[in-house]
Amino acid sequence: MIPMSPHIFYSHYGLDTNPPATHLCYEVYRQAELIASGHFTNTDEEHAEEVFIGERFQEAWRNCTIVWYISWSPCDHCMEILLNTFLPRNPLVNLHIIFAKVYRHTSMNNVRELSDRGVQICVMTPQDFLRCWNHYVETEEPFVPWTDIHRNYQRVSNWLYRAIHGNN
């Protein structure tokens, strides 16, 4: 895996940034053992989630836990692919989606349906940002969290709670 630069990390995962692409860091576990990891952004033709499903996902991972640390919550298009194609074809995959910011084209109804189908959806905590920094970023510099990281976590967690529990 080629590590990302600190600039890429801060520009995509930064809480006050509005990058034109989604960045996705992934980890694949068989039982408790990490067997694969990587990161990438959208292409001009496909969203990061589509790239993972179409190019990165391997048949050997069909009975694994997959963790996505993504800069934006999945859009409705990507959630519909997950709901209608990926999850039905891979019923033994245990998918965790951990996101930093809410994308404007993320439907609470689709988030609720993903959750109802067993996908674990969470907001990135300060520890998640630190994990991604330590695992995916090429630098000796320590991670410097955003000043409003805890406030963002609370705000986005409240949005996610309303999405999953139907309190629009």
PDB file of C-alpha atoms in Angstrom:
ATOM      1  CA  MET A   1       0.000   0.000   0.000  1.00  0.00           C
ATOM      2  CA  ILE A   2       1.277   3.448  -0.887  1.00  0.00           C
ATOM      3  CA  PRO A   3       0.704   5.763   2.085  1.00  0.00           C
ATOM      4  CA  MET A   4      -1.114   9.056   1.596  1.00  0.00           C
ATOM      5  CA  SER A   5       0.375  12.456   2.320  1.00  0.00           C
ATOM      6  CA  PRO A   6      -0.731  14.479   5.355  1.00  0.00           C
ATOM      7  CA  HIS A   7      -2.126  17.060   2.914  1.00  0.00           C
ATOM      8  CA  ILE A   8      -4.432  14.481   1.304  1.00  0.00           C
ATOM      9  CA  PHE A   9      -5.625  13.305   4.722  1.00  0.00           C
ATOM     10  CA  TYR A  10      -6.348  16.789   6.053  1.00  0.00           C
ATOM     11  CA  SER A  11      -7.916  17.989   2.798  1.00  0.00           C
ATOM     12  CA  HIS A  12     -10.318  15.030   2.579  1.00  0.00           C
ATOM     13  CA  TYR A  13     -11.083  14.223   6.216  1.00  0.00           C
ATOM     14  CA  GLY A  14     -10.871  17.794   7.490  1.00  0.00           C
ATOM     15  CA  LEU A  15     -14.101  18.800   9.143  1.00  0.00           C
ATOM     16  CA  ASP A  16     -14.158  22.221   7.490  1.00  0.00           C
ATOM     17  CA  THR A  17     -13.136  21.030   4.025  1.00  0.00           C
ATOM     18  CA  ASN A  18     -15.413  20.366   1.088  1.00  0.00           C
ATOM     19  CA  PRO A  19     -13.388  18.147  -1.237  1.00  0.00           C
ATOM     20  CA  PRO A  20     -14.950  17.130  -4.562  1.00  0.00           C
ATOM     21  CA  ALA A  21     -14.197  13.459  -3.921  1.00  0.00           C
ATOM     22  CA  THR A  22     -14.717  10.871  -1.217  1.00  0.00           C
ATOM     23  CA  HIS A  23     -11.648   9.264   0.290  1.00  0.00           C
ATOM     24  CA  LEU A  24     -11.996   5.701   1.548  1.00  0.00           C
ATOM     25  CA  CYS A  25      -9.580   3.798   3.797  1.00  0.00           C
ATOM     26  CA  TYR A  26     -10.455   0.138   4.178  1.00  0.00           C
ATOM     27  CA  GLU A  27      -9.507  -2.786   6.373  1.00  0.00           C
ATOM     28  CA  VAL A  28     -10.505  -6.400   5.841  1.00  0.00           C
ATOM     29  CA  TYR A  29     -10.513  -8.836   8.760  1.00  0.00           C
ATOM     30  CA  ARG A  30     -10.880 -12.593   8.799  1.00  0.00           C
ATOM     31  CA  GLN A  31     -11.965 -13.296  12.339  1.00  0.00           C
ATOM     32  CA  ALA A  32      -9.740 -10.857  14.273  1.00  0.00           C
ATOM     33  CA  GLU A  33      -6.803 -10.881  11.832  1.00  0.00           C
ATOM     34  CA  LEU A  34      -6.213  -7.940   9.481  1.00  0.00           C
ATOM     35  CA  ILE A  35      -5.698  -9.499   6.048  1.00  0.00           C
ATOM     36  CA  ALA A  36      -5.881  -6.446   3.734  1.00  0.00           C
ATOM     37  CA  SER A  37      -5.971  -2.673   3.848  1.00  0.00           C
ATOM     38  CA  GLY A  38      -5.670   0.251   1.492  1.00  0.00           C
ATOM     39  CA  HIS A  39      -7.032   3.644   0.556  1.00  0.00           C
ATOM     40  CA  PHE A  40      -8.137   5.599  -2.515  1.00  0.00           C
ATOM     41  CA  THR A  41     -10.526   8.313  -3.732  1.00  0.00           C
ATOM     42  CA  ASN A  42     -13.215   8.481  -6.395  1.00  0.00           C
ATOM     43  CA  THR A  43     -12.319   8.166 -10.033  1.00  0.00           C
ATOM     44  CA  ASP A  44     -13.860  10.466 -12.623  1.00  0.00           C
ATOM     45  CA  GLU A  45     -16.384   7.722 -13.394  1.00  0.00           C
ATOM     46  CA  GLU A  46     -17.032   6.029 -10.043  1.00  0.00           C
ATOM     47  CA  HIS A  47     -17.504   6.923  -6.395  1.00  0.00           C
ATOM     48  CA  ALA A  48     -15.023   5.465  -3.908  1.00  0.00           C
ATOM     49  CA  GLU A  49     -17.585   2.936  -2.667  1.00  0.00           C
ATOM     50  CA  GLU A  50     -18.149   1.741  -6.253  1.00  0.00           C
ATOM     51  CA  VAL A  51     -14.396   1.435  -6.800  1.00  0.00           C
ATOM     52  CA  PHE A  52     -14.111  -0.752  -3.712  1.00  0.00           C
ATOM     53  CA  ILE A  53     -17.014  -2.985  -4.736  1.00  0.00           C
ATOM     54  CA  GLY A  54     -15.989  -3.217  -8.376  1.00  0.00           C
ATOM     55  CA  GLU A  55     -12.197  -3.236  -8.302  1.00  0.00           C
ATOM     56  CA  ARG A  56     -10.905  -3.855  -4.797  1.00  0.00           C
ATOM     57  CA  PHE A  57     -13.331  -6.402  -3.368  1.00  0.00           C
ATOM     58  CA  GLN A  58     -12.079  -9.973  -3.666  1.00  0.00           C
ATOM     59  CA  GLU A  59     -14.037 -13.214  -3.600  1.00  0.00           C
ATOM     60  CA  ALA A  60     -11.863 -14.381  -0.689  1.00  0.00           C
ATOM     61  CA  TRP A  61     -13.386 -11.595   1.428  1.00  0.00           C
ATOM     62  CA  ARG A  62     -16.975 -12.862   1.124  1.00  0.00           C
ATOM     63  CA  ASN A  63     -16.902 -14.148   4.722  1.00  0.00           C
ATOM     64  CA  CYS A  64     -15.007 -11.263   6.319  1.00  0.00           C
ATOM     65  CA  THR A  65     -15.506  -8.051   8.225  1.00  0.00           C
ATOM     66  CA  ILE A  66     -14.859  -4.978   6.094  1.00  0.00           C
ATOM     67  CA  VAL A  67     -14.326  -1.585   7.712  1.00  0.00           C
ATOM     68  CA  TRP A  68     -14.548   1.624   5.698  1.00  0.00           C
ATOM     69  CA  TYR A  69     -13.253   4.912   7.095  1.00  0.00           C
ATOM     70  CA  ILE A  70     -14.706   7.408   4.639  1.00  0.00           C
ATOM     71  CA  SER A  71     -14.527  11.172   4.449  1.00  0.00           C
ATOM     72  CA  TRP A  72     -18.221  11.560   3.511  1.00  0.00           C
ATOM     73  CA  SER A  73     -21.264   9.482   4.356  1.00  0.00           C
ATOM     74  CA  PRO A  74     -22.259   7.409   1.316  1.00  0.00           C
ATOM     75  CA  CYS A  75     -24.572   9.088  -1.189  1.00  0.00           C
ATOM     76  CA  ASP A  76     -27.934   7.548  -2.007  1.00  0.00           C
ATOM     77  CA  HIS A  77     -26.604   6.075  -5.258  1.00  0.00           C
ATOM     78  CA  CYS A  78     -23.872   4.153  -3.396  1.00  0.00           C
ATOM     79  CA  MET A  79     -26.229   3.099  -0.616  1.00  0.00           C
ATOM     80  CA  GLU A  80     -28.652   1.702  -3.185  1.00  0.00           C
ATOM     81  CA  ILE A  81     -25.810  -0.323  -4.745  1.00  0.00           C
ATOM     82  CA  LEU A  82     -24.973  -1.656  -1.292  1.00  0.00           C
ATOM     83  CA  LEU A  83     -28.616  -2.441  -0.502  1.00  0.00           C
ATOM     84  CA  ASN A  84     -29.652  -3.897  -3.849  1.00  0.00           C
ATOM     85  CA  THR A  85     -26.494  -5.551  -5.148  1.00  0.00           C
ATOM     86  CA  PHE A  86     -23.495  -5.871  -2.825  1.00  0.00           C
ATOM     87  CA  LEU A  87     -25.183  -7.022   0.384  1.00  0.00           C
ATOM     88  CA  PRO A  88     -27.546  -9.533  -1.281  1.00  0.00           C
ATOM     89  CA  ARG A  89     -24.619 -11.050  -3.224  1.00  0.00           C
ATOM     90  CA  ASN A  90     -22.400 -11.149  -0.122  1.00  0.00           C
ATOM     91  CA  PRO A  91     -24.647 -12.040   2.821  1.00  0.00           C
ATOM     92  CA  LEU A  92     -21.730 -13.132   5.022  1.00  0.00           C
ATOM     93  CA  VAL A  93     -19.837  -9.838   4.719  1.00  0.00           C
ATOM     94  CA  ASN A  94     -19.971  -7.841   7.936  1.00  0.00           C
ATOM     95  CA  LEU A  95     -19.710  -4.207   6.749  1.00  0.00           C
ATOM     96  CA  HIS A  96     -18.806  -1.294   9.020  1.00  0.00           C
ATOM     97  CA  ILE A  97     -19.042   2.234   7.615  1.00  0.00           C
ATOM     98  CA  ILE A  98     -17.350   4.921   9.690  1.00  0.00           C
ATOM     99  CA  PHE A  99     -17.651   8.408   8.188  1.00  0.00           C
ATOM    100  CA  ALA A 100     -16.318  11.868   9.037  1.00  0.00           C
ATOM    101  CA  LYS A 101     -18.951  14.204   7.545  1.00  0.00           C
ATOM    102  CA  VAL A 102     -22.535  13.991   6.298  1.00  0.00           C
ATOM    103  CA  TYR A 103     -22.793  14.286   2.532  1.00  0.00           C
ATOM    104  CA  ARG A 104     -25.709  16.403   1.336  1.00  0.00           C
ATOM    105  CA  HIS A 105     -27.025  13.552  -0.849  1.00  0.00           C
ATOM    106  CA  THR A 106     -27.290  11.057   1.999  1.00  0.00           C
ATOM    107  CA  SER A 107     -30.839   9.984   2.719  1.00  0.00           C
ATOM    108  CA  MET A 108     -31.727   9.171   6.303  1.00  0.00           C
ATOM    109  CA  ASN A 109     -34.069   6.473   4.983  1.00  0.00           C
ATOM    110  CA  ASN A 110     -31.219   4.674   3.193  1.00  0.00           C
ATOM    111  CA  VAL A 111     -29.017   4.966   6.274  1.00  0.00           C
ATOM    112  CA  ARG A 112     -31.810   3.407   8.326  1.00  0.00           C
ATOM    113  CA  GLU A 113     -32.246   0.600   5.795  1.00  0.00           C
ATOM    114  CA  LEU A 114     -28.498  -0.142   5.791  1.00  0.00           C
ATOM    115  CA  SER A 115     -28.578  -0.269   9.577  1.00  0.00           C
ATOM    116  CA  ASP A 116     -31.647  -2.525   9.516  1.00  0.00           C
ATOM    117  CA  ARG A 117     -29.748  -4.870   7.173  1.00  0.00           C
ATOM    118  CA  GLY A 118     -26.960  -5.218   9.713  1.00  0.00           C
ATOM    119  CA  VAL A 119     -24.458  -2.670   8.406  1.00  0.00           C
ATOM    120  CA  GLN A 120     -22.816  -0.938  11.337  1.00  0.00           C
ATOM    121  CA  ILE A 121     -22.715   2.789  10.636  1.00  0.00           C
ATOM    122  CA  CYS A 122     -20.780   5.120  12.908  1.00  0.00           C
ATOM    123  CA  VAL A 123     -19.255   8.576  12.997  1.00  0.00           C
ATOM    124  CA  MET A 124     -15.473   8.855  13.081  1.00  0.00           C
ATOM    125  CA  THR A 125     -14.259   9.458  16.609  1.00  0.00           C
ATOM    126  CA  PRO A 126     -11.003  11.242  17.422  1.00  0.00           C
ATOM    127  CA  GLN A 127      -9.514   7.757  17.913  1.00  0.00           C
ATOM    128  CA  ASP A 128     -10.658   6.739  14.397  1.00  0.00           C
ATOM    129  CA  PHE A 129      -8.955   9.786  12.876  1.00  0.00           C
ATOM    130  CA  LEU A 130      -5.789   8.934  14.823  1.00  0.00           C
ATOM    131  CA  ARG A 131      -5.952   5.300  13.675  1.00  0.00           C
ATOM    132  CA  CYS A 132      -6.231   6.348  10.026  1.00  0.00           C
ATOM    133  CA  TRP A 133      -3.407   8.858  10.468  1.00  0.00           C
ATOM    134  CA  ASN A 134      -1.118   6.259  12.018  1.00  0.00           C
ATOM    135  CA  HIS A 135      -1.992   3.487   9.553  1.00  0.00           C
ATOM    136  CA  TYR A 136      -2.456   5.292   6.220  1.00  0.00           C
ATOM    137  CA  VAL A 137      -0.483   8.564   6.335  1.00  0.00           C
ATOM    138  CA  GLU A 138       3.211   8.742   5.561  1.00  0.00           C
ATOM    139  CA  THR A 139       4.713  11.082   8.123  1.00  0.00           C
ATOM    140  CA  GLU A 140       6.589  11.175  11.391  1.00  0.00           C
ATOM    141  CA  GLU A 141       4.469  14.129  12.485  1.00  0.00           C
ATOM    142  CA  PRO A 142       1.774  13.504  15.110  1.00  0.00           C
ATOM    143  CA  PHE A 143      -1.882  13.881  14.172  1.00  0.00           C
ATOM    144  CA  VAL A 144      -3.186  17.328  15.088  1.00  0.00           C
ATOM    145  CA  PRO A 145      -6.960  17.111  15.570  1.00  0.00           C
ATOM    146  CA  TRP A 146      -9.281  19.871  14.489  1.00  0.00           C
ATOM    147  CA  THR A 147     -10.354  22.224  17.260  1.00  0.00           C
ATOM    148  CA  ASP A 148     -14.017  21.312  16.780  1.00  0.00           C
ATOM    149  CA  ILE A 149     -13.524  17.544  16.456  1.00  0.00           C
ATOM    150  CA  HIS A 150     -15.624  16.706  19.541  1.00  0.00           C
ATOM    151  CA  ARG A 151     -18.401  19.141  18.579  1.00  0.00           C
ATOM    152  CA  ASN A 152     -18.465  17.652  15.061  1.00  0.00           C
ATOM    153  CA  TYR A 153     -18.674  14.149  16.519  1.00  0.00           C
ATOM    154  CA  GLN A 154     -21.686  15.137  18.658  1.00  0.00           C
ATOM    155  CA  ARG A 155     -23.455  16.958  15.817  1.00  0.00           C
ATOM    156  CA  VAL A 156     -22.967  14.156  13.280  1.00  0.00           C
ATOM    157  CA  SER A 157     -23.783  11.481  15.871  1.00  0.00           C
ATOM    158  CA  ASN A 158     -27.075  13.248  16.564  1.00  0.00           C
ATOM    159  CA  TRP A 159     -27.828  13.283  12.819  1.00  0.00           C
ATOM    160  CA  LEU A 160     -26.976   9.561  12.581  1.00  0.00           C
ATOM    161  CA  TYR A 161     -29.142   8.723  15.601  1.00  0.00           C
ATOM    162  CA  ARG A 162     -32.107  10.510  13.994  1.00  0.00           C
ATOM    163  CA  ALA A 163     -31.440   8.701  10.707  1.00  0.00           C
ATOM    164  CA  ILE A 164     -31.305   5.233  12.248  1.00  0.00           C
ATOM    165  CA  HIS A 165     -34.170   5.710  14.675  1.00  0.00           C
ATOM    166  CA  GLY A 166     -36.492   7.545  12.305  1.00  0.00           C
ATOM    167  CA  ASN A 167     -36.627  10.908  14.013  1.00  0.00           C
ATOM    168  CA  ASN A 168     -36.254  13.065  10.895  1.00  0.00           C
TER     169      ASN A 168
END
